[in-house]
Amino acid sequence: MCIRDRADTGDDIVRCSGTSMAAPHVAAAIVLMEDGGNNIPMAQKAVLLNSTHAWTSNDTETTDDDGVVQGSHWDMSYGWGYLNLTLANVHKDDYFIGSVIPRNDTATSNDYKLYKGQMFLNEKATLVWQKRYMFYVPGGSTGMYDLSDLNIRLYDETTGILEDTDYDINDNVHQVAATHGSSKVIKVYAWDTVFDGAFSESYALATQENFVEASPPAFSHEFDRPLFVGPYQTFDLTVRMSNDGEVAAHNNTLSIGSISGVSGTGTVTVPSITSDGGEQEGVFTLTTDGIAAGTHWLGMYFASDSYAELYEYLPAYGVSLVVETTPPTSDCTSPPYENGTVAIDWTATDGVFPPDPSTGVKYTSLYVKIPGTFNFVLAGQSSTGTSGTFNYTPEADGLSLIHI
């Protein structure tokens, strides 16, 4: 660092180093931050450290091998690096003030906070919080609380992969840097289960210019399956999971609970779900085996292991399954059909087809007994109308018996 010396004692410009020389320049930088509208001490510190040029001494006594380091780096000689006030001015407003409570090991976002935005290679985010004192007597003793342990993680939002982390317990400045350009999720979280002398810990987080605080993944679901199924039928159940949170959800599993008379339930893997209403599906092939007529409920459970948190979704009602009654008597049986697609026209007459006693709905369904089998099964075609056409293609050679 160069300063002007007294003109009558020698050279007009001399080079000096050390904290005594750096402190006035840092103080001046703080004044400029104040003038720019950033007047929160933690935020000023975070922005200045986040915009430095990192340097390394390579842990040697000579300066010959000193130089710039890309990304985040703390050095015994250079600390977090050289101030860059041009960059600090650009990012003077790019910070967040937040707080967390001690770690509680739940997915509720009160012992952690998430932030989302775009970062490019070597861009940084810096977390700063304060040391707290019980008392201070000038020229006398000082009582200081234990430093709260906060950490920071950087994730690639698209893949959910942890990209960088800083969890050093010895200081109250943490920094992470991007290894490639992409949408990122920054997680600030408490590691202590108790804060000494406080119920919560405030912090400042300096980021790049496009970041926002983001809500964690949150889920809802819809499902598709046949309107009605028979007591002996194989069919697909498709469950669509929506992510209503503001960050993507990863490492997802979907489980459908088992009930007597239905097989094919279990757990499937669901791909990553993008934020803000993104959807992905889980498909189950189920088979009914003599289950009683009526409406049955299959429980469901969805879990997402994202950002070192387990986000769970367990709705009060999962998936409904409406099972048909026994097929109609032979009075309603159509003639046998063989080969090719058959168009079967039908008309429902009041008084002939009463509402189903289990569901209270009047509907018409197509049942088929495939050659070589002994039971009629619902062919997946049903209607609540008074007339229509069922198109059926036999599944095997020979005579297929039709029930309407």
CSV table of C-alpha atoms in Angstrom, one decimal:
chain,number,residue,atom,x,y,z
A,1,MET,CA,0.0,0.0,0.0
A,2,CYS,CA,1.5,3.4,-1.0
A,3,ILE,CA,1.1,6.6,1.0
A,4,ARG,CA,2.6,10.1,1.0
A,5,ASP,CA,5.4,10.7,3.5
A,6,ARG,CA,6.7,14.0,4.8
A,7,ALA,CA,8.4,15.7,1.9
A,8,ASP,CA,11.3,16.9,3.9
A,9,THR,CA,12.4,13.4,5.1
A,10,GLY,CA,13.1,11.6,1.9
A,11,ASP,CA,11.0,9.9,-0.8
A,12,ASP,CA,7.6,11.4,-1.4
A,13,ILE,CA,6.0,8.0,-1.9
A,14,VAL,CA,6.7,5.0,0.4
A,15,ARG,CA,5.2,1.5,0.5
A,16,CYS,CA,3.9,0.2,3.8
A,17,SER,CA,1.7,-2.8,4.8
A,18,GLY,CA,-0.2,-4.1,7.8
A,19,THR,CA,-3.5,-3.6,9.5
A,20,SER,CA,-2.7,-0.1,10.6
A,21,MET,CA,-2.3,0.9,6.9
A,22,ALA,CA,-5.4,-1.1,5.8
A,23,ALA,CA,-7.8,0.2,8.5
A,24,PRO,CA,-8.2,3.8,7.1
A,25,HIS,CA,-8.9,2.4,3.7
A,26,VAL,CA,-11.6,0.0,5.0
A,27,ALA,CA,-13.1,2.8,7.1
A,28,ALA,CA,-13.3,4.9,3.9
A,29,ALA,CA,-15.0,2.0,2.1
A,30,ILE,CA,-17.6,1.8,4.9
A,31,VAL,CA,-18.2,5.5,4.5
A,32,LEU,CA,-18.9,5.0,0.8
A,33,MET,CA,-21.2,2.1,1.6
A,34,GLU,CA,-23.1,4.4,3.9
A,35,ASP,CA,-23.4,7.0,1.2
A,36,GLY,CA,-24.7,4.3,-1.2
A,37,GLY,CA,-27.5,3.4,1.2
A,38,ASN,CA,-26.1,0.3,2.9
A,39,ASN,CA,-26.0,1.3,6.5
A,40,ILE,CA,-26.2,-2.0,8.3
A,41,PRO,CA,-22.8,-3.0,9.7
A,42,MET,CA,-23.2,-6.7,9.1
A,43,ALA,CA,-24.3,-6.1,5.5
A,44,GLN,CA,-21.4,-3.7,4.9
A,45,LYS,CA,-18.9,-6.3,6.0
A,46,ALA,CA,-20.6,-9.1,4.0
A,47,VAL,CA,-20.7,-7.0,0.8
A,48,LEU,CA,-17.1,-5.8,1.1
A,49,LEU,CA,-15.8,-9.4,1.7
A,50,ASN,CA,-18.0,-10.8,-1.0
A,51,SER,CA,-16.5,-8.4,-3.6
A,52,THR,CA,-12.8,-8.8,-2.8
A,53,HIS,CA,-10.1,-10.2,-5.1
A,54,ALA,CA,-8.8,-13.2,-3.2
A,55,TRP,CA,-5.0,-13.6,-3.0
A,56,THR,CA,-2.7,-16.3,-1.8
A,57,SER,CA,0.7,-16.2,-0.1
A,58,ASN,CA,1.2,-19.9,-0.8
A,59,ASP,CA,2.2,-20.1,2.9
A,60,THR,CA,5.7,-18.8,2.2
A,61,GLU,CA,7.7,-15.9,3.6
A,62,THR,CA,8.5,-14.5,0.2
A,63,THR,CA,6.1,-12.5,-1.9
A,64,ASP,CA,7.5,-13.8,-5.2
A,65,ASP,CA,4.9,-16.5,-5.4
A,66,ASP,CA,1.9,-14.4,-4.2
A,67,GLY,CA,-1.0,-13.9,-6.6
A,68,VAL,CA,-4.7,-13.8,-7.3
A,69,VAL,CA,-6.9,-16.8,-6.5
A,70,GLN,CA,-10.2,-17.4,-8.4
A,71,GLY,CA,-13.3,-18.0,-6.3
A,72,SER,CA,-13.3,-18.1,-2.5
A,73,HIS,CA,-10.0,-18.3,-0.5
A,74,TRP,CA,-8.9,-17.2,2.9
A,75,ASP,CA,-5.2,-16.7,3.4
A,76,MET,CA,-2.9,-16.2,6.5
A,77,SER,CA,-1.4,-13.1,5.0
A,78,TYR,CA,-4.1,-11.6,2.8
A,79,GLY,CA,-7.2,-12.7,4.7
A,80,TRP,CA,-10.2,-12.6,2.4
A,81,GLY,CA,-8.3,-10.6,-0.2
A,82,TYR,CA,-8.0,-7.1,-1.6
A,83,LEU,CA,-11.0,-4.7,-1.5
A,84,ASN,CA,-12.6,-4.0,-4.8
A,85,LEU,CA,-14.8,-0.9,-4.3
A,86,THR,CA,-16.0,-0.8,-7.9
A,87,LEU,CA,-17.5,-4.3,-7.4
A,88,ALA,CA,-18.7,-3.5,-3.9
A,89,ASN,CA,-20.5,-0.5,-5.3
A,90,VAL,CA,-22.2,-2.6,-7.9
A,91,HIS,CA,-23.4,-5.1,-5.2
A,92,LYS,CA,-24.0,-2.6,-2.4
A,93,ASP,CA,-27.7,-3.6,-2.2
A,94,ASP,CA,-27.2,-7.3,-2.9
A,95,TYR,CA,-27.6,-8.7,0.6
A,96,PHE,CA,-30.2,-10.2,2.9
A,97,ILE,CA,-30.7,-9.7,6.7
A,98,GLY,CA,-32.1,-12.9,8.3
A,99,SER,CA,-32.2,-14.9,11.4
A,100,VAL,CA,-32.4,-18.6,12.4
A,101,ILE,CA,-33.2,-20.4,15.6
A,102,PRO,CA,-31.1,-23.2,17.0
A,103,ARG,CA,-31.1,-26.5,15.0
A,104,ASN,CA,-34.2,-28.6,15.5
A,105,ASP,CA,-33.7,-31.3,12.9
A,106,THR,CA,-37.1,-30.7,11.2
A,107,ALA,CA,-37.8,-29.5,7.6
A,108,THR,CA,-39.6,-26.3,8.8
A,109,SER,CA,-37.6,-23.4,7.6
A,110,ASN,CA,-36.9,-21.7,10.9
A,111,ASP,CA,-33.5,-23.1,11.7
A,112,TYR,CA,-32.4,-22.5,8.1
A,113,LYS,CA,-33.2,-20.2,5.2
A,114,LEU,CA,-33.0,-20.8,1.4
A,115,TYR,CA,-32.0,-18.3,-1.3
A,116,LYS,CA,-32.1,-18.8,-5.0
A,117,GLY,CA,-30.4,-17.1,-8.0
A,118,GLN,CA,-28.0,-17.3,-10.9
A,119,MET,CA,-24.3,-17.6,-10.3
A,120,PHE,CA,-21.4,-17.9,-12.7
A,121,LEU,CA,-18.0,-19.6,-12.4
A,122,ASN,CA,-16.1,-18.3,-9.3
A,123,GLU,CA,-18.8,-15.9,-8.1
A,124,LYS,CA,-19.2,-15.9,-4.4
A,125,ALA,CA,-21.7,-15.6,-1.5
A,126,THR,CA,-20.6,-14.5,2.0
A,127,LEU,CA,-22.3,-15.1,5.3
A,128,VAL,CA,-21.5,-12.8,8.3
A,129,TRP,CA,-22.9,-12.7,11.9
A,130,GLN,CA,-21.9,-11.1,15.1
A,131,LYS,CA,-20.0,-12.0,18.3
A,132,ARG,CA,-22.1,-11.1,21.3
A,133,TYR,CA,-20.8,-9.7,24.6
A,134,MET,CA,-22.4,-10.0,28.1
A,135,PHE,CA,-20.5,-6.9,29.4
A,136,TYR,CA,-17.6,-4.7,28.6
A,137,VAL,CA,-15.6,-2.5,31.0
A,138,PRO,CA,-13.2,-0.1,29.3
A,139,GLY,CA,-9.7,-0.9,30.5
A,140,GLY,CA,-11.1,-3.8,32.5
A,141,SER,CA,-12.7,-7.2,31.9
A,142,THR,CA,-15.0,-8.4,29.1
A,143,GLY,CA,-17.6,-11.2,29.2
A,144,MET,CA,-18.3,-12.8,25.8
A,145,TYR,CA,-20.9,-15.4,24.8
A,146,ASP,CA,-19.9,-18.5,22.9
A,147,LEU,CA,-19.9,-17.8,19.2
A,148,SER,CA,-23.0,-19.3,17.5
A,149,ASP,CA,-22.2,-21.9,14.9
A,150,LEU,CA,-23.8,-21.0,11.6
A,151,ASN,CA,-23.0,-22.7,8.3
A,152,ILE,CA,-23.5,-22.1,4.6
A,153,ARG,CA,-24.0,-24.5,1.7
A,154,LEU,CA,-24.2,-23.9,-2.1
A,155,TYR,CA,-26.3,-26.3,-4.3
A,156,ASP,CA,-26.9,-26.6,-8.0
A,157,GLU,CA,-30.6,-26.2,-8.2
A,158,THR,CA,-31.1,-28.2,-11.3
A,159,THR,CA,-29.3,-31.3,-10.0
A,160,GLY,CA,-29.5,-30.8,-6.3
A,161,ILE,CA,-25.8,-31.6,-6.0
A,162,LEU,CA,-23.8,-29.9,-3.1
A,163,GLU,CA,-21.3,-27.6,-4.8
A,164,ASP,CA,-19.5,-25.9,-2.0
A,165,THR,CA,-19.8,-25.5,1.8
A,166,ASP,CA,-18.2,-23.6,4.7
A,167,TYR,CA,-18.7,-24.8,8.2
A,168,ASP,CA,-15.5,-23.7,10.1
A,169,ILE,CA,-16.4,-23.2,13.8
A,170,ASN,CA,-13.6,-20.8,14.5
A,171,ASP,CA,-15.0,-17.6,13.0
A,172,ASN,CA,-18.1,-15.7,12.0
A,173,VAL,CA,-17.5,-15.3,8.3
A,174,HIS,CA,-18.3,-18.1,5.9
A,175,GLN,CA,-18.0,-18.0,2.1
A,176,VAL,CA,-18.8,-20.3,-0.8
A,177,ALA,CA,-18.1,-20.0,-4.6
A,178,ALA,CA,-19.6,-21.4,-7.7
A,179,THR,CA,-17.7,-24.1,-9.6
A,180,HIS,CA,-19.8,-23.5,-12.8
A,181,GLY,CA,-22.6,-21.3,-14.0
A,182,SER,CA,-26.2,-22.3,-13.2
A,183,SER,CA,-29.2,-21.6,-11.0
A,184,LYS,CA,-28.1,-22.0,-7.4
A,185,VAL,CA,-29.7,-22.5,-4.0
A,186,ILE,CA,-27.8,-21.1,-0.9
A,187,LYS,CA,-28.7,-22.6,2.4
A,188,VAL,CA,-27.9,-20.7,5.6
A,189,TYR,CA,-28.4,-22.9,8.7
A,190,ALA,CA,-27.8,-23.3,12.4
A,191,TRP,CA,-25.6,-26.1,13.6
A,192,ASP,CA,-25.9,-25.4,17.3
A,193,THR,CA,-28.9,-26.9,19.1
A,194,VAL,CA,-28.6,-24.0,21.6
A,195,PHE,CA,-27.4,-20.5,21.2
A,196,ASP,CA,-25.4,-19.1,24.1
A,197,GLY,CA,-27.4,-16.1,25.5
A,198,ALA,CA,-29.9,-15.9,22.7
A,199,PHE,CA,-33.0,-17.6,21.2
A,200,SER,CA,-32.1,-16.7,17.6
A,201,GLU,CA,-29.1,-15.5,15.6
A,202,SER,CA,-29.2,-12.7,13.1
A,203,TYR,CA,-26.9,-12.7,10.0
A,204,ALA,CA,-26.2,-10.9,6.8
A,205,LEU,CA,-25.8,-12.8,3.5
A,206,ALA,CA,-24.1,-11.1,0.5
A,207,THR,CA,-25.0,-12.6,-2.9
A,208,GLN,CA,-25.0,-11.8,-6.6
A,209,GLU,CA,-27.5,-9.3,-8.0
A,210,ASN,CA,-30.4,-11.6,-8.8
A,211,PHE,CA,-31.0,-13.6,-5.7
A,212,VAL,CA,-34.3,-13.9,-3.8
A,213,GLU,CA,-35.3,-15.6,-0.5
A,214,ALA,CA,-37.1,-18.8,-1.5
A,215,SER,CA,-39.6,-21.1,0.2
A,216,PRO,CA,-38.7,-24.8,0.4
A,217,PRO,CA,-40.4,-27.6,-1.6
A,218,ALA,CA,-44.1,-28.1,-0.8
A,219,PHE,CA,-46.3,-30.6,-2.5
A,220,SER,CA,-49.8,-31.4,-3.7
A,221,HIS,CA,-51.1,-34.3,-5.8
A,222,GLU,CA,-53.7,-35.4,-8.4
A,223,PHE,CA,-54.2,-38.9,-9.7
A,224,ASP,CA,-55.6,-40.7,-12.8
A,225,ARG,CA,-57.1,-44.2,-12.7
A,226,PRO,CA,-60.2,-45.9,-14.3
A,227,LEU,CA,-63.5,-44.3,-13.2
A,228,PHE,CA,-64.6,-47.8,-12.0
A,229,VAL,CA,-62.7,-51.0,-11.8
A,230,GLY,CA,-63.9,-54.6,-11.5
A,231,PRO,CA,-63.3,-57.0,-8.6
A,232,TYR,CA,-60.7,-58.8,-10.8
A,233,GLN,CA,-58.9,-56.3,-13.0
A,234,THR,CA,-55.4,-55.0,-13.8
A,235,PHE,CA,-55.0,-51.2,-14.4
A,236,ASP,CA,-52.6,-48.3,-14.1
A,237,LEU,CA,-52.7,-45.7,-11.3
A,238,THR,CA,-50.9,-42.5,-12.1
A,239,VAL,CA,-50.1,-40.0,-9.3
A,240,ARG,CA,-49.0,-36.5,-10.4
A,241,MET,CA,-46.9,-34.7,-7.8
A,242,SER,CA,-46.7,-30.9,-8.0
A,243,ASN,CA,-44.0,-28.8,-6.3
A,244,ASP,CA,-45.5,-25.6,-5.1
A,245,GLY,CA,-42.3,-24.4,-3.5
A,246,GLU,CA,-39.8,-21.9,-4.9
A,247,VAL,CA,-36.9,-24.3,-5.3
A,248,ALA,CA,-36.6,-27.6,-7.1
A,249,ALA,CA,-37.2,-30.9,-5.3
A,250,HIS,CA,-34.8,-33.9,-5.6
A,251,ASN,CA,-34.3,-37.5,-4.5
A,252,ASN,CA,-38.1,-38.1,-4.5
A,253,THR,CA,-40.0,-41.3,-3.6
A,254,LEU,CA,-43.7,-42.0,-3.8
A,255,SER,CA,-45.4,-44.8,-1.8
A,256,ILE,CA,-48.9,-46.2,-2.1
A,257,GLY,CA,-50.1,-48.2,0.9
A,258,SER,CA,-51.4,-51.7,0.6
A,259,ILE,CA,-55.0,-52.9,1.3
A,260,SER,CA,-56.5,-56.4,1.2
A,261,GLY,CA,-57.6,-57.3,-2.3
A,262,VAL,CA,-55.3,-55.0,-4.2
A,263,SER,CA,-51.7,-55.9,-5.3
A,264,GLY,CA,-49.0,-53.8,-7.0
A,265,THR,CA,-48.7,-51.1,-4.4
A,266,GLY,CA,-45.3,-50.1,-3.1
A,267,THR,CA,-42.7,-47.4,-3.7
A,268,VAL,CA,-41.4,-45.8,-6.9
A,269,THR,CA,-38.8,-43.1,-7.6
A,270,VAL,CA,-40.1,-39.8,-8.9
A,271,PRO,CA,-37.7,-37.6,-11.0
A,272,SER,CA,-36.6,-34.1,-9.8
A,273,ILE,CA,-39.5,-31.6,-9.8
A,274,THR,CA,-38.9,-28.0,-10.8
A,275,SER,CA,-40.2,-25.2,-8.6
A,276,ASP,CA,-43.4,-23.1,-8.9
A,277,GLY,CA,-45.8,-25.8,-10.0
A,278,GLY,CA,-43.6,-28.2,-11.7
A,279,GLU,CA,-45.0,-31.8,-12.0
A,280,GLN,CA,-43.7,-35.3,-12.2
A,281,GLU,CA,-45.5,-38.7,-12.2
A,282,GLY,CA,-45.3,-42.0,-10.4
A,283,VAL,CA,-47.1,-45.0,-12.0
A,284,PHE,CA,-48.3,-48.1,-10.3
A,285,THR,CA,-49.8,-51.2,-12.0
A,286,LEU,CA,-52.5,-52.4,-9.6
A,287,THR,CA,-54.6,-55.6,-9.7
A,288,THR,CA,-57.8,-56.2,-7.8
A,289,ASP,CA,-58.4,-59.7,-6.5
A,290,GLY,CA,-61.9,-60.2,-5.3
A,291,ILE,CA,-62.1,-56.9,-3.5
A,292,ALA,CA,-65.6,-55.9,-2.3
A,293,ALA,CA,-67.6,-53.4,-4.2
A,294,GLY,CA,-67.5,-49.7,-3.1
A,295,THR,CA,-65.0,-46.9,-2.6
A,296,HIS,CA,-61.7,-47.8,-1.1
A,297,TRP,CA,-58.8,-45.5,-0.1
A,298,LEU,CA,-55.2,-46.2,-0.7
A,299,GLY,CA,-52.9,-44.2,1.6
A,300,MET,CA,-49.9,-42.4,0.0
A,301,TYR,CA,-46.6,-40.9,1.2
A,302,PHE,CA,-44.2,-38.7,-0.7
A,303,ALA,CA,-40.7,-37.7,0.5
A,304,SER,CA,-38.0,-35.4,-1.0
A,305,ASP,CA,-34.5,-35.5,0.4
A,306,SER,CA,-33.3,-32.1,-0.8
A,307,TYR,CA,-30.8,-29.6,0.5
A,308,ALA,CA,-30.0,-31.9,3.5
A,309,GLU,CA,-33.7,-31.7,4.6
A,310,LEU,CA,-36.4,-34.3,4.4
A,311,TYR,CA,-39.6,-32.8,3.0
A,312,GLU,CA,-42.6,-35.1,3.6
A,313,TYR,CA,-46.1,-35.1,2.2
A,314,LEU,CA,-48.7,-37.3,3.8
A,315,PRO,CA,-52.3,-36.3,2.8
A,316,ALA,CA,-55.2,-37.2,4.9
A,317,TYR,CA,-56.8,-38.9,1.9
A,318,GLY,CA,-54.6,-40.5,-0.7
A,319,VAL,CA,-56.1,-42.2,-3.7
A,320,SER,CA,-59.6,-43.5,-4.1
A,321,LEU,CA,-60.5,-46.7,-5.8
A,322,VAL,CA,-64.2,-47.3,-6.9
A,323,VAL,CA,-64.9,-51.0,-7.4
A,324,GLU,CA,-67.8,-52.1,-9.4
A,325,THR,CA,-70.5,-54.5,-8.2
A,326,THR,CA,-70.9,-58.1,-9.6
A,327,PRO,CA,-71.5,-58.0,-13.4
A,328,PRO,CA,-75.1,-58.0,-14.6
A,329,THR,CA,-77.1,-61.3,-15.0
A,330,SER,CA,-77.2,-63.2,-18.3
A,331,ASP,CA,-80.3,-61.2,-19.3
A,332,CYS,CA,-77.9,-58.4,-20.2
A,333,THR,CA,-75.4,-60.5,-22.0
A,334,SER,CA,-74.6,-59.7,-25.7
A,335,PRO,CA,-73.9,-62.4,-28.2
A,336,PRO,CA,-70.3,-63.6,-28.5
A,337,TYR,CA,-67.9,-61.6,-30.6
A,338,GLU,CA,-64.8,-62.8,-32.5
A,339,ASN,CA,-61.9,-61.0,-34.2
A,340,GLY,CA,-61.5,-57.3,-35.0
A,341,THR,CA,-62.8,-54.3,-33.2
A,342,VAL,CA,-66.4,-54.5,-32.2
A,343,ALA,CA,-68.6,-51.4,-32.0
A,344,ILE,CA,-71.3,-52.1,-29.4
A,345,ASP,CA,-74.2,-49.6,-29.3
A,346,TRP,CA,-76.2,-49.5,-26.1
A,347,THR,CA,-79.1,-47.6,-24.5
A,348,ALA,CA,-79.9,-47.5,-20.8
A,349,THR,CA,-83.6,-47.5,-20.0
A,350,ASP,CA,-85.0,-46.1,-16.7
A,351,GLY,CA,-86.3,-48.9,-14.5
A,352,VAL,CA,-84.1,-51.5,-16.2
A,353,PHE,CA,-80.7,-50.2,-14.9
A,354,PRO,CA,-81.1,-48.8,-11.3
A,355,PRO,CA,-78.3,-46.9,-9.7
A,356,ASP,CA,-75.4,-48.9,-8.2
A,357,PRO,CA,-76.3,-49.7,-4.6
A,358,SER,CA,-72.7,-49.1,-3.5
A,359,THR,CA,-71.9,-45.8,-5.2
A,360,GLY,CA,-75.4,-44.4,-5.8
A,361,VAL,CA,-74.4,-43.7,-9.5
A,362,LYS,CA,-76.3,-44.9,-12.5
A,363,TYR,CA,-73.7,-45.9,-15.1
A,364,THR,CA,-73.2,-48.5,-17.9
A,365,SER,CA,-70.0,-50.5,-18.1
A,366,LEU,CA,-68.5,-53.1,-20.5
A,367,TYR,CA,-67.5,-56.5,-19.1
A,368,VAL,CA,-65.6,-59.1,-21.1
A,369,LYS,CA,-64.8,-62.7,-20.5
A,370,ILE,CA,-61.7,-63.5,-22.5
A,371,PRO,CA,-61.3,-66.9,-24.0
A,372,GLY,CA,-59.6,-69.3,-21.6
A,373,THR,CA,-60.7,-67.4,-18.5
A,374,PHE,CA,-63.5,-68.0,-16.1
A,375,ASN,CA,-64.5,-64.5,-14.9
A,376,PHE,CA,-65.9,-61.4,-16.5
A,377,VAL,CA,-63.7,-58.3,-16.0
A,378,LEU,CA,-64.4,-54.7,-16.5
A,379,ALA,CA,-62.9,-53.6,-19.8
A,380,GLY,CA,-62.1,-50.1,-18.7
A,381,GLN,CA,-65.1,-48.5,-20.4
A,382,SER,CA,-67.9,-46.9,-18.4
A,383,SER,CA,-70.4,-44.2,-18.9
A,384,THR,CA,-72.9,-42.3,-16.9
A,385,GLY,CA,-74.9,-41.3,-20.0
A,386,THR,CA,-78.1,-42.9,-21.3
A,387,SER,CA,-76.7,-44.2,-24.5
A,388,GLY,CA,-73.4,-44.6,-26.3
A,389,THR,CA,-71.0,-47.0,-28.1
A,390,PHE,CA,-68.2,-49.1,-26.6
A,391,ASN,CA,-65.4,-50.1,-29.0
A,392,TYR,CA,-63.8,-53.4,-28.0
A,393,THR,CA,-60.9,-55.3,-29.6
A,394,PRO,CA,-60.7,-59.0,-28.4
A,395,GLU,CA,-57.5,-59.7,-26.5
A,396,ALA,CA,-57.3,-63.4,-27.6
A,397,ASP,CA,-58.4,-65.6,-30.5
A,398,GLY,CA,-61.8,-67.2,-30.0
A,399,LEU,CA,-65.2,-66.1,-28.7
A,400,SER,CA,-65.2,-63.2,-26.2
A,401,LEU,CA,-68.4,-62.9,-24.1
A,402,ILE,CA,-69.7,-59.4,-23.6
A,403,HIS,CA,-71.7,-58.1,-20.7
A,404,ILE,CA,-73.3,-54.6,-20.8
